[in-house]
mmCIF file of C-alpha atoms and ligand atoms in Angstrom:
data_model
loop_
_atom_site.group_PDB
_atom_site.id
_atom_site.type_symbol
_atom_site.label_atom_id
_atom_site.label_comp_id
_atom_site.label_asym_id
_atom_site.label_seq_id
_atom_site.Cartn_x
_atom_site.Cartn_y
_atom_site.Cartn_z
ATOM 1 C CA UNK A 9 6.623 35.382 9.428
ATOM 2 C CA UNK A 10 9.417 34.166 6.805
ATOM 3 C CA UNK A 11 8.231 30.989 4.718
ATOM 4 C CA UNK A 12 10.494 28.778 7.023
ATOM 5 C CA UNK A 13 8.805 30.047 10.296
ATOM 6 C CA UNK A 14 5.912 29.150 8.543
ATOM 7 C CA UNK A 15 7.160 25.760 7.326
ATOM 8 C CA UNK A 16 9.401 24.485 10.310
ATOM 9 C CA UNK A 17 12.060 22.398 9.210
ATOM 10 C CA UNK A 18 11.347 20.278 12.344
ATOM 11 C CA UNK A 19 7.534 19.045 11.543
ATOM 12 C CA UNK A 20 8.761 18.277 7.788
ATOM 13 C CA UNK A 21 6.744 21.319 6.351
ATOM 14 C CA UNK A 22 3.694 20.545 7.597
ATOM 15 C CA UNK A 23 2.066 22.536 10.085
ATOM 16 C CA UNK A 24 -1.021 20.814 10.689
ATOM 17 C CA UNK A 25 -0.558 17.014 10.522
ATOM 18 C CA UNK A 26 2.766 15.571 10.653
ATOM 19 C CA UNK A 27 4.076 13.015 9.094
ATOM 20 C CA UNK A 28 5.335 9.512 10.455
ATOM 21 C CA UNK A 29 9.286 10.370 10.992
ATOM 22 C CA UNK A 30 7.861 12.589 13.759
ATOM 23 C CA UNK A 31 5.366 10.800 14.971
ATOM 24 C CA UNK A 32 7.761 8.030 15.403
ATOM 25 C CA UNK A 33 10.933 9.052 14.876
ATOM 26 C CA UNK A 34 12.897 7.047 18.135
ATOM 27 C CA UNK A 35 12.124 4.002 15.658
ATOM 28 C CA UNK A 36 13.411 5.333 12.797
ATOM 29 C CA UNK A 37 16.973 5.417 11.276
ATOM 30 C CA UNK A 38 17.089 9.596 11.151
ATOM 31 C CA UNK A 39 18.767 11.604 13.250
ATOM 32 C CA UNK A 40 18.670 15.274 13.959
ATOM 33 C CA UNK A 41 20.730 15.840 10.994
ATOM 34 C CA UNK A 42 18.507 14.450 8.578
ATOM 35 C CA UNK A 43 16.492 16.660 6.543
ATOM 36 C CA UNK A 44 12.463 15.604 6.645
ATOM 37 C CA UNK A 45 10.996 15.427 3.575
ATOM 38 C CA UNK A 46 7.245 14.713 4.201
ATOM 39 C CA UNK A 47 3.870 15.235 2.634
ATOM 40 C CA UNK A 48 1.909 14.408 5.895
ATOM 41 C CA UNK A 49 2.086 11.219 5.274
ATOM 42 C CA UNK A 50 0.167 7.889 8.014
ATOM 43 C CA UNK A 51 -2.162 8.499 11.180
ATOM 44 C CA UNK A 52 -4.544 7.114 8.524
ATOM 45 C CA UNK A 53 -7.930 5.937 9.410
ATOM 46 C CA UNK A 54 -8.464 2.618 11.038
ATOM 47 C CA UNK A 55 -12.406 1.966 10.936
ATOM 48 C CA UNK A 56 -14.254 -0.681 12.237
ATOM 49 C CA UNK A 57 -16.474 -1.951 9.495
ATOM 50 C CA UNK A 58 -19.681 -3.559 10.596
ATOM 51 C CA UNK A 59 -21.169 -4.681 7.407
ATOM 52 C CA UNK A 60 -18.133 -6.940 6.954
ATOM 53 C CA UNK A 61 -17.763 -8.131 10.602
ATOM 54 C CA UNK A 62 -21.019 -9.436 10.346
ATOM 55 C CA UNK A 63 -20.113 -11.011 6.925
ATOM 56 C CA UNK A 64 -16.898 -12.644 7.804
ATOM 57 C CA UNK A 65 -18.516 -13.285 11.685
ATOM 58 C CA UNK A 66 -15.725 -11.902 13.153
ATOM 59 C CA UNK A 67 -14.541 -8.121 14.555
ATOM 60 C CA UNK A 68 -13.152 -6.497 11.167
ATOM 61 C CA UNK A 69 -11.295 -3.078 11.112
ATOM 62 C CA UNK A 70 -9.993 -1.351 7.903
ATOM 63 C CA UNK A 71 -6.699 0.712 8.317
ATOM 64 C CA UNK A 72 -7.319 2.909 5.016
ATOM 65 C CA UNK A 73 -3.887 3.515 3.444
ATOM 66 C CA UNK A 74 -5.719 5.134 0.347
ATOM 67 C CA UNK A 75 -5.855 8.542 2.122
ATOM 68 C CA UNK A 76 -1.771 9.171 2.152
ATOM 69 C CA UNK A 77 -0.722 12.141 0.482
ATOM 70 C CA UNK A 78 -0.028 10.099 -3.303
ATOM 71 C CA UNK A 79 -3.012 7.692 -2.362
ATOM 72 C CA UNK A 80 -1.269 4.752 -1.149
ATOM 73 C CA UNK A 81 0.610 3.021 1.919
ATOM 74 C CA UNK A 82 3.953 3.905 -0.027
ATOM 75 C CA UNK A 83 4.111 7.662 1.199
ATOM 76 C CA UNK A 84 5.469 6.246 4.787
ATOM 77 C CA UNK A 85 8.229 4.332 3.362
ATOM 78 C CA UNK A 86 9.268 7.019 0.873
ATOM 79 C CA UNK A 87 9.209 9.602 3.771
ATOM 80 C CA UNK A 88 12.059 7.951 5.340
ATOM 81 C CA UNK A 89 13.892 6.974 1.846
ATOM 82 C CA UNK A 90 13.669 10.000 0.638
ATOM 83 C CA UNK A 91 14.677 12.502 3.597
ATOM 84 C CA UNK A 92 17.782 9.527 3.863
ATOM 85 C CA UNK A 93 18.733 10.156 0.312
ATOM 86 C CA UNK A 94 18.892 13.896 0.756
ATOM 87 C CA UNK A 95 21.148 13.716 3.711
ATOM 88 C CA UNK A 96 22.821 11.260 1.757
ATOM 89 C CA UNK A 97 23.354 13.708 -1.079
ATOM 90 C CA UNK A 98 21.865 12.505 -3.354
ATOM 91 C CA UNK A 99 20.352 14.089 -6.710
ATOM 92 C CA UNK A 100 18.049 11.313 -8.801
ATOM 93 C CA UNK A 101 15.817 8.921 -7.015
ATOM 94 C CA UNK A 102 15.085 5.389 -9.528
ATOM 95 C CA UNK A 103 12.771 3.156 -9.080
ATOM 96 C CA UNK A 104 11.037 0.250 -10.678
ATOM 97 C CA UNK A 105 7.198 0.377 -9.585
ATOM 98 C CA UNK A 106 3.710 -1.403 -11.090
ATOM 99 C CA UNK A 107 2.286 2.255 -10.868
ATOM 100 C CA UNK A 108 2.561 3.599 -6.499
ATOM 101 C CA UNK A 109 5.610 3.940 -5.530
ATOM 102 C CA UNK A 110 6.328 5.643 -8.966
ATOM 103 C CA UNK A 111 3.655 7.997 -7.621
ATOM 104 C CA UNK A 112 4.880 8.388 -4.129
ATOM 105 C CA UNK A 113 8.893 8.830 -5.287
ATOM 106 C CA UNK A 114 7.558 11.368 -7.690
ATOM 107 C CA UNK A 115 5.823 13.084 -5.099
ATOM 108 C CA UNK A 116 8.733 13.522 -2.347
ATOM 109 C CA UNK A 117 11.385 14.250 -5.159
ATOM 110 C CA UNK A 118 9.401 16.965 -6.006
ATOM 111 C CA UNK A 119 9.234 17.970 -1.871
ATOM 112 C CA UNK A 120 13.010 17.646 -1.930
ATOM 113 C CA UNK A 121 13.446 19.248 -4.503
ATOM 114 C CA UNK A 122 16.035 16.738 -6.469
ATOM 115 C CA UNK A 123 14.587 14.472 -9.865
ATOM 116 C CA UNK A 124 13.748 11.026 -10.059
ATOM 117 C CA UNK A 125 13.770 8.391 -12.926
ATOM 118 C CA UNK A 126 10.875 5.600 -12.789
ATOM 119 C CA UNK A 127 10.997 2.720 -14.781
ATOM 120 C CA UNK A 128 7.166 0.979 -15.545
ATOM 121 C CA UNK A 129 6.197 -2.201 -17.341
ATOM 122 C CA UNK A 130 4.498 0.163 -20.542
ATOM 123 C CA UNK A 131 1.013 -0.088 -20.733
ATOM 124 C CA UNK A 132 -0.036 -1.977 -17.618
ATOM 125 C CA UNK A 133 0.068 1.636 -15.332
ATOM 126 C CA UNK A 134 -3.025 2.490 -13.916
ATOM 127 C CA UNK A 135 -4.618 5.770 -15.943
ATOM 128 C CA UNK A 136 -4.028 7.864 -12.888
ATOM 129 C CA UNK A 137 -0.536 6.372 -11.126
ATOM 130 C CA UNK A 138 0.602 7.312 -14.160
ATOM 131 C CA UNK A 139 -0.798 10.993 -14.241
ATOM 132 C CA UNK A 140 0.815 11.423 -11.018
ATOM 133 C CA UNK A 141 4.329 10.588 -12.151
ATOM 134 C CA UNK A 142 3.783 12.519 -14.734
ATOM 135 C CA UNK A 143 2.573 15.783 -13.354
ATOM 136 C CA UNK A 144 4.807 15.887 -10.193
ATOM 137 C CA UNK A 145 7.436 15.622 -12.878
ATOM 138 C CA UNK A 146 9.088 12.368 -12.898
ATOM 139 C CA UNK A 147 11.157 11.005 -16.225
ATOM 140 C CA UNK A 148 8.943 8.195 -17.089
ATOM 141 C CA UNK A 149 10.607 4.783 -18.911
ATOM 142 C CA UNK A 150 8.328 2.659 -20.246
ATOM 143 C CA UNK A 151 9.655 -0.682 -20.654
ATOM 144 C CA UNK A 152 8.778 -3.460 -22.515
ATOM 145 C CA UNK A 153 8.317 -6.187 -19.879
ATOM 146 C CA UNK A 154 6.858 -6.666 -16.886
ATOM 147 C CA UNK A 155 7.851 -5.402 -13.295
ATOM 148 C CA UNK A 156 10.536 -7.879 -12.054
ATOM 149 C CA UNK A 157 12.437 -7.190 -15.381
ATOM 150 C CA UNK A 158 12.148 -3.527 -14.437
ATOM 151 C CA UNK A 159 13.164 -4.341 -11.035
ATOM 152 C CA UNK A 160 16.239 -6.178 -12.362
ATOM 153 C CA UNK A 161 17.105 -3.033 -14.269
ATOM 154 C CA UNK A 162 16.938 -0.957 -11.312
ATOM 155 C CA UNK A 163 19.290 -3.394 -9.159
ATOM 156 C CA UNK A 164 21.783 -2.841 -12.024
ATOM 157 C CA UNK A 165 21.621 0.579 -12.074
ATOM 158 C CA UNK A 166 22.080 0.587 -8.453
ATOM 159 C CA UNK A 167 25.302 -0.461 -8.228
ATOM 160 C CA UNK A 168 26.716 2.648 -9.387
ATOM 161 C CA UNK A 169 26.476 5.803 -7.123
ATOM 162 C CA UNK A 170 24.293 7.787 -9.243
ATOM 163 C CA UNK A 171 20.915 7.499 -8.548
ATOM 164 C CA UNK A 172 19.590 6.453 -5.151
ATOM 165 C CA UNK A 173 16.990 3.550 -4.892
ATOM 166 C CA UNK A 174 14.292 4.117 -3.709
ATOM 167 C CA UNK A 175 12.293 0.461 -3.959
ATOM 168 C CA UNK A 176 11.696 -1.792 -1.040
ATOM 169 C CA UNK A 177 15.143 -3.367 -1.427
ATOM 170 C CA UNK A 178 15.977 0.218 0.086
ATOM 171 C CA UNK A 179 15.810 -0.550 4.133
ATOM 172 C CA UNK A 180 14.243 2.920 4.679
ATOM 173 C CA UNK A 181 11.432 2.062 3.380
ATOM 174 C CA UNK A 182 10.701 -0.713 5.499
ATOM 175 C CA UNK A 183 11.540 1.009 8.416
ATOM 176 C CA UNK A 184 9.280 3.654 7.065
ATOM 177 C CA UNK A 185 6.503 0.970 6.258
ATOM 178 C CA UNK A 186 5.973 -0.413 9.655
ATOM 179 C CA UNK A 187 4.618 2.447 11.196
ATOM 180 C CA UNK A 188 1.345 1.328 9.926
ATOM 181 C CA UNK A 189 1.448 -1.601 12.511
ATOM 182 C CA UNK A 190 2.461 0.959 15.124
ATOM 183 C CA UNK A 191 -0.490 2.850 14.455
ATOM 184 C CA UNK A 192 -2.920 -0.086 15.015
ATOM 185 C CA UNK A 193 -1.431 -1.196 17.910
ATOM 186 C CA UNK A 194 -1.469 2.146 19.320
ATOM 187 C CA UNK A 195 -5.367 3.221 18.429
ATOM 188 C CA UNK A 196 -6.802 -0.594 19.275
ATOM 189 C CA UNK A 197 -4.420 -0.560 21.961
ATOM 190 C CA UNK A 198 -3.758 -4.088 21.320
ATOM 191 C CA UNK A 199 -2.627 -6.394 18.452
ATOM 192 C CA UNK A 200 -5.216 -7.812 16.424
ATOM 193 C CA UNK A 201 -4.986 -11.594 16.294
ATOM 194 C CA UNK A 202 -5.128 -11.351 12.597
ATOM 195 C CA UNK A 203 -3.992 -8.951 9.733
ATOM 196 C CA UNK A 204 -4.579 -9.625 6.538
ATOM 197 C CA UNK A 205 -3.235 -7.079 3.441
ATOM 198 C CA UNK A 206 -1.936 -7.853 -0.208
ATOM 199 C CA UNK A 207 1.118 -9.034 -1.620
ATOM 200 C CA UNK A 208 3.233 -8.304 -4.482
ATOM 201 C CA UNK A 209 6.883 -7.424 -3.736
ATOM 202 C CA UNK A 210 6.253 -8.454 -0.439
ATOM 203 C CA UNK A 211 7.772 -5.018 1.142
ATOM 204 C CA UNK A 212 5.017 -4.003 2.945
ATOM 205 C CA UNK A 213 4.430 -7.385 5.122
ATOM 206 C CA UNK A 214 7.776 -7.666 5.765
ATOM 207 C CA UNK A 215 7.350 -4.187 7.041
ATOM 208 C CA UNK A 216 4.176 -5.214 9.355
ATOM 209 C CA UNK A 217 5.627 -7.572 10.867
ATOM 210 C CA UNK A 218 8.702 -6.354 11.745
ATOM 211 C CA UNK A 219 6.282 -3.395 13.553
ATOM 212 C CA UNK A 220 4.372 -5.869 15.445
ATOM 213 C CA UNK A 221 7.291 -7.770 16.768
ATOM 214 C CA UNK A 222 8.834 -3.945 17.490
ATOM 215 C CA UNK A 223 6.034 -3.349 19.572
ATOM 216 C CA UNK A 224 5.367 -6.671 20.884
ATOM 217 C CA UNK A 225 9.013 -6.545 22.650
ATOM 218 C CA UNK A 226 8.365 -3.258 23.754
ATOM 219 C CA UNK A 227 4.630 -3.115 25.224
ATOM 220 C CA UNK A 228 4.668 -6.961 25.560
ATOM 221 C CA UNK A 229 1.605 -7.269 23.487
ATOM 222 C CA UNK A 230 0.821 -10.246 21.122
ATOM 223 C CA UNK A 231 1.496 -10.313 17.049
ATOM 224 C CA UNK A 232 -1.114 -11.356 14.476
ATOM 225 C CA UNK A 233 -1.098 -13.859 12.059
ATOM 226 C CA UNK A 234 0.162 -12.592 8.723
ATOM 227 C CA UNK A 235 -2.175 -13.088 5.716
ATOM 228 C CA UNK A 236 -0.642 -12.323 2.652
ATOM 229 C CA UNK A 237 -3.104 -12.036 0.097
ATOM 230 C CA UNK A 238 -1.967 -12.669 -4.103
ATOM 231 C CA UNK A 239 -3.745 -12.359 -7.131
ATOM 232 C CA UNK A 240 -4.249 -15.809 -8.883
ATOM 233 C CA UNK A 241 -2.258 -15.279 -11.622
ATOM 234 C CA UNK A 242 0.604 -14.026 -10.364
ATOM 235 C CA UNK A 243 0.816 -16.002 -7.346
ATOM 236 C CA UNK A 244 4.778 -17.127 -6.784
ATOM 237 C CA UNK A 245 4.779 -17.063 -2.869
ATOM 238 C CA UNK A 246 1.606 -19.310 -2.748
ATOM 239 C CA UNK A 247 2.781 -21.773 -5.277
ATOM 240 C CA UNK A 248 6.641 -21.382 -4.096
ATOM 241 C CA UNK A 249 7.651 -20.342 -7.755
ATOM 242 C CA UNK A 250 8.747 -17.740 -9.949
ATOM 243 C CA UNK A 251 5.826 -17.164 -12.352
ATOM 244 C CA UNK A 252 6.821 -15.666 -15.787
ATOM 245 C CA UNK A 253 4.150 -13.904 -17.058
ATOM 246 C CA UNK A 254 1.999 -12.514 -13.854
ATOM 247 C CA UNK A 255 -1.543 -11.237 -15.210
ATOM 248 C CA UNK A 256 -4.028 -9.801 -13.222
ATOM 249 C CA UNK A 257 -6.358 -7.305 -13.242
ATOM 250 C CA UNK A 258 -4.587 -5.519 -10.129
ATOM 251 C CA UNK A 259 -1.939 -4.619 -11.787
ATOM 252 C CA UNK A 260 -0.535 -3.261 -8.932
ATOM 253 C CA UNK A 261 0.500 -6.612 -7.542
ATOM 254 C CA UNK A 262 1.153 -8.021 -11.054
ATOM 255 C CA UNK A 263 4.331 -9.442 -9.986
ATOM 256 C CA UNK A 264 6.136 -12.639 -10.474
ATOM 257 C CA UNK A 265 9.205 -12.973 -8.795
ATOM 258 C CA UNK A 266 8.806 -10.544 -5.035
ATOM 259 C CA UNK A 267 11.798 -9.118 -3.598
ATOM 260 C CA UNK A 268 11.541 -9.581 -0.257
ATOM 261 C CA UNK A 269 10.297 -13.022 -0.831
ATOM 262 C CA UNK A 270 12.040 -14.832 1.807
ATOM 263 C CA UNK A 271 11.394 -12.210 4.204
ATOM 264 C CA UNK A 272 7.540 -12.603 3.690
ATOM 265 C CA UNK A 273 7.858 -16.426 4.104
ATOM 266 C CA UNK A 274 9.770 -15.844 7.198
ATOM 267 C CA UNK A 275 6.657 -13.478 8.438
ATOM 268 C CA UNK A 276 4.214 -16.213 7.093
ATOM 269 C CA UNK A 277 6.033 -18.930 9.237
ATOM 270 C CA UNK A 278 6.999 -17.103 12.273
ATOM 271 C CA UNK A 279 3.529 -15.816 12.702
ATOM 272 C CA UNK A 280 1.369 -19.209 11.940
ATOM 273 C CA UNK A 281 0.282 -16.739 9.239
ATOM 274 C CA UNK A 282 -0.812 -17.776 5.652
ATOM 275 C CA UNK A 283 -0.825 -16.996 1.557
ATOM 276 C CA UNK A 284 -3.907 -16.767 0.195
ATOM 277 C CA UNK A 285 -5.123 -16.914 -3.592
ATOM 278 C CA UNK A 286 -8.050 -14.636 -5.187
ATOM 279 C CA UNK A 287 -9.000 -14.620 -9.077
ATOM 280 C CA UNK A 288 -9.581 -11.169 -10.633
ATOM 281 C CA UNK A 289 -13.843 -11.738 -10.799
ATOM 282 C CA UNK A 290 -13.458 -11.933 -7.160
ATOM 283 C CA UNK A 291 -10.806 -8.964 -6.490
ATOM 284 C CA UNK A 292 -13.279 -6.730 -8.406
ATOM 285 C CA UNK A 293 -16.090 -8.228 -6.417
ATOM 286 C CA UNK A 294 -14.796 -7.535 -3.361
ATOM 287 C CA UNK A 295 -14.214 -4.010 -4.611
ATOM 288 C CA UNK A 296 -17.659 -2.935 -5.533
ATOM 289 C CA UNK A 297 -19.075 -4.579 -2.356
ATOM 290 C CA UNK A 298 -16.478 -2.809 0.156
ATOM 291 C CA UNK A 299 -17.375 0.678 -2.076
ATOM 292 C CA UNK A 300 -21.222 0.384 -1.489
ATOM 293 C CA UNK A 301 -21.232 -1.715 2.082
ATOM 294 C CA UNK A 302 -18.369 0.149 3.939
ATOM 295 C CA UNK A 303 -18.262 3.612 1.762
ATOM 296 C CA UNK A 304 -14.525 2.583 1.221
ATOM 297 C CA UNK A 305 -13.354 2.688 -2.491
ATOM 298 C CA UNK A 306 -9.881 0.832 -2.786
ATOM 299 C CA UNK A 307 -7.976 -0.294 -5.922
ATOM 300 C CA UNK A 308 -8.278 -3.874 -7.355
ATOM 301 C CA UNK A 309 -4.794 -4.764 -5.401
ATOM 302 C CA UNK A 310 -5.587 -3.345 -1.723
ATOM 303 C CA UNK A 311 -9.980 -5.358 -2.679
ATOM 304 C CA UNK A 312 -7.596 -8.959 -3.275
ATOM 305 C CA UNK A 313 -6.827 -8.671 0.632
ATOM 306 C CA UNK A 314 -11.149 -8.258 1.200
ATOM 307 C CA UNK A 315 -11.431 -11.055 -1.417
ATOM 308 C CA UNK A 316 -9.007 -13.369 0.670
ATOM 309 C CA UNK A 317 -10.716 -12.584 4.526
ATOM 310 C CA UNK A 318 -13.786 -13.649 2.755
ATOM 311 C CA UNK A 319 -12.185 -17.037 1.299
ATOM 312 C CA UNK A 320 -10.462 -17.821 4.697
ATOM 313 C CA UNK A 321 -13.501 -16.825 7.289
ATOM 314 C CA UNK A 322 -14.415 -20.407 8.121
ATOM 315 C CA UNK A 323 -11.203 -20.906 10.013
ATOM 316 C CA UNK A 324 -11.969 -17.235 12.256
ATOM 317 C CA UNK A 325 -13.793 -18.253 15.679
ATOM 318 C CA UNK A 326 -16.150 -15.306 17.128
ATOM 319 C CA UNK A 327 -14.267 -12.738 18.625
ATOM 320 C CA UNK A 328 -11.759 -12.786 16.414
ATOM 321 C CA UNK A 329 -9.976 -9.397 16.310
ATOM 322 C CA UNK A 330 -8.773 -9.007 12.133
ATOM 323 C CA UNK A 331 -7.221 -5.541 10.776
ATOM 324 C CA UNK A 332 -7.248 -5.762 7.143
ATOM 325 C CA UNK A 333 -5.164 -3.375 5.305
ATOM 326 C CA UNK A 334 -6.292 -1.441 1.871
ATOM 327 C CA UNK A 335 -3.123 0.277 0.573
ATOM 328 C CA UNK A 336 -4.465 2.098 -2.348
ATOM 329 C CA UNK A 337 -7.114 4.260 -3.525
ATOM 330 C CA UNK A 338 -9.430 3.570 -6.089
ATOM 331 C CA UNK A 339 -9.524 6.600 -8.077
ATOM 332 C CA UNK A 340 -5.956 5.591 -8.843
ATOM 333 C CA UNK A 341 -8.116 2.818 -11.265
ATOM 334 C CA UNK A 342 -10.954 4.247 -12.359
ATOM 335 C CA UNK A 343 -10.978 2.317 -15.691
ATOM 336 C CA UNK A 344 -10.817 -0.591 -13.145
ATOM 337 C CA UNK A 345 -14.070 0.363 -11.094
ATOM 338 C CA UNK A 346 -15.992 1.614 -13.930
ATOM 339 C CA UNK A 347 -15.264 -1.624 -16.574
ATOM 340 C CA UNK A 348 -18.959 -2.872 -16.229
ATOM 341 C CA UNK A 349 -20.207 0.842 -16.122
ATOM 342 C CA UNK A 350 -22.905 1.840 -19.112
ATOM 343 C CA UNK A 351 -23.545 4.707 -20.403
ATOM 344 C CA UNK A 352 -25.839 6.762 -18.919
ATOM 345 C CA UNK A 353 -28.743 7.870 -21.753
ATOM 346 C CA UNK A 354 -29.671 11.312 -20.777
ATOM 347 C CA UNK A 355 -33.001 12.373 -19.888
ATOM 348 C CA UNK A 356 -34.844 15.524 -20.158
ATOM 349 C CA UNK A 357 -34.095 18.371 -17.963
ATOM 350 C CA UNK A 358 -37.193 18.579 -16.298
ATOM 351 C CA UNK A 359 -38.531 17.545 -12.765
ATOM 352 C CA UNK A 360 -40.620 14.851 -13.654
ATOM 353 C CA UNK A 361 -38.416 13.296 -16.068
ATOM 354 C CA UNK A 362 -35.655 12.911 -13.634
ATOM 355 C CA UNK A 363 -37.904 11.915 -10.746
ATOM 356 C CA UNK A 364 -39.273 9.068 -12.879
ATOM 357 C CA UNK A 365 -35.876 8.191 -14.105
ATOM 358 C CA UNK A 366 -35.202 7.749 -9.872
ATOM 359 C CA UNK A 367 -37.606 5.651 -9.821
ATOM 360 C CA UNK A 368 -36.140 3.951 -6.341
HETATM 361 C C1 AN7 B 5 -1.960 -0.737 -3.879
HETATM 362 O O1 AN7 B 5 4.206 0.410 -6.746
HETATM 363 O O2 AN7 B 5 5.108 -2.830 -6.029
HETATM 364 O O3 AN7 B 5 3.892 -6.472 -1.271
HETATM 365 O O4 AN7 B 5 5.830 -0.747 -7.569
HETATM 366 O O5 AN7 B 5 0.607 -0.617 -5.033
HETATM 367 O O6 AN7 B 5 4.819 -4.293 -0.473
HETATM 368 O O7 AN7 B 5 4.855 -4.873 -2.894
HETATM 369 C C2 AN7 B 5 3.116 -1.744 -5.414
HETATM 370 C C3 AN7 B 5 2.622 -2.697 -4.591
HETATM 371 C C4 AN7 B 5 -0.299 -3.711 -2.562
HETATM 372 C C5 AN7 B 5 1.883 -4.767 -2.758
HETATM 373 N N1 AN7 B 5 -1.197 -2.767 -2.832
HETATM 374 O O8 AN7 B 5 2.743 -4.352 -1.730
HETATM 375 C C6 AN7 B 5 4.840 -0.641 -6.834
HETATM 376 C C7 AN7 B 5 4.404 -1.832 -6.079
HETATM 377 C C8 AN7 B 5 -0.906 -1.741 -3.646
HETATM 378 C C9 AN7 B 5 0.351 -1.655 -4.227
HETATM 379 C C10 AN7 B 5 0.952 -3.687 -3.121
HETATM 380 C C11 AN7 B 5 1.308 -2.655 -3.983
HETATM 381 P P1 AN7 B 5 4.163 -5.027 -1.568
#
């Protein structure tokens, strides 16, 4: 069998799990011309999670975005941007990113075989976002300043013809991105009456809910409320203001001034939806209890969205049907997870040593 028999053009390379232009292509801006590029990326696990349905009093299911080929919900919006680009012609991807999608345009630039250019706010990269830029071969620019100003950068760039954009200013990755709701509604077989998932740039709920109100035209079914979820400190949708200096430890959502802000409003609004706040004790909270109650290990950014279904459950009645998305792996953050992590004094190698040292 030749290597393209064995890698059909037609499943995007990938023999034994296809990715989401496949999957769902009718609702996607490619045609037959365009060239998949795809890892495998979505048909990620949605899992009901009884330990914190019986915490929040209310049904709770986790759609697990952390398992995508790079590790986070980014891989189904860069399928689409990226296979665009190449029929598009183009050579360099750029994008501005607080550590994923520099991960996830590294990745498919490498499947396309073309480069790509990331631009990162220097020294607040998660340890291993970074190592993935880095080993699938992306140039790496450190700046010195935060996201948005890298963001700004990248809009300038833009304008010219020479790189193509690959951030969520790029439609395709929206489109891309709200396959995730099409995926719940298709394994519940309903809309939940609630989502909840983080916010930073506010791409990925604009994507949501432009998949729920896809799908509600189409199988008449109902849409959730949208709860955006932002770290305390860099908070601008919840306080309706650009914040300067966004800290937090999720760096991932460290962001002050969101680029599809008044498209996230507009999903707030139209859905009776809300913005929620959570401080970085309680994102990191949140994180070690979903790792050791639900077996799920998530980055500080996707535990904020935990942290906020716990600070809004008095307003959920029974019965209340909440997906709660985690976009991001944890092992992308290990110094993150392991900050209140001691040493571990060795014992001696012997049977009885270590049995006493169980001591459980
Ligand atoms: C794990 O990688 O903005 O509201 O440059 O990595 O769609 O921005 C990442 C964002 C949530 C927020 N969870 O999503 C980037 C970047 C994780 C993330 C968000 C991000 P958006």
């Amino acid at each position: 069998m030749s290597i393209l028999q064995a890698n059909p053009r037609e499943s995007g390379g990938s023999a034994s799990r296809t990715g989401i232009i496949e999957r769902y292509r009718k609702y996607l801006p490619v045609t037959d011309a365009t060239p998949v590029v795809s890892l495998g990326e979505g048909n990620t696990p949605l899992l009901f999670s009884p330990r914190l349905s019986e915490r929040v009093g209310a049904e709770v299911w986790i759609k697990n975005e952390g398992v995508n080929p790079t590790g986070s919900f980014k891989d189904r919006g860069m399928t689409v941007a990226v296979s665009k680009a190449v029929e598009r012609g183009a050579h360099t991807l750029l994008c501005a990113s607080t550590g994923n999608t520099s991960a996830s345009a590294a990745a498919y630039a490498a499947r396309a075989g073309i480069r790509c250019a990331v631009i990162l706010p220097a020294g607040k990269i998660a340890r291993g976002k970074l190592a993935q830029a880095f080993i699938y071969g992306a140039k790496i620019i450190a700046i010195d300043g935060n996201f948005d100003d890298a963001l700004r950068i990248v809009r300038e760039l833009g304008e010219g013809n020479e790189f193509a954009i690959v951030n969520s200013i790029n439609p395709d990755r929206i489109a891309g991105q709200k396959t995730a709701a099409f995926e719940i509604v298709d394994l519940l077989g309903f809309a939940p009456d609630i989502h909840v998932l983080p916010l930073g740039n506010a791409g990925n709920i604009t994507a949501y809910w432009a998949g729920y109100r896809e799908f509600a035209n189409e199988r008449s079914t109902s849409s959730p409320r949208m709860i955006g979820v932002q770290a305390a400190g860099a908070a601008p949708i919840y306080h309706d203001k650009v914040v300067e200096n966004p800290e937090t430890i999720a760096t991932a959502i460290r962001i002050g001034n969101p680029a599809s802000w008044k498209q996230a409003r507009a999903a707030i609004d139209e859905s009776r939806g809300a913005v929620e706040i959570v401080t970085d004790a309680e994102i990191l909270d949140a994180q070690k209890w979903l790792a050791a109650n639900e077996g799920i290990f998530v980055e500080p950014a996707s535990a904020a969205a935990i942290a906020g279904l716990w600070k809004r459950m008095e307003t959920f009645e029974a019965g209340t049907r909440i997906v709660c998305t985690v976009t991001g792996h944890g092992l992308k953050d290990s110094e993150a997870a392991t900050r209140d992590m001691k040493e571990f004094a060795p014992v001696a190698a012997t049977t009885s040593d270590v049995l006493r040292k169980i001591d459980m």
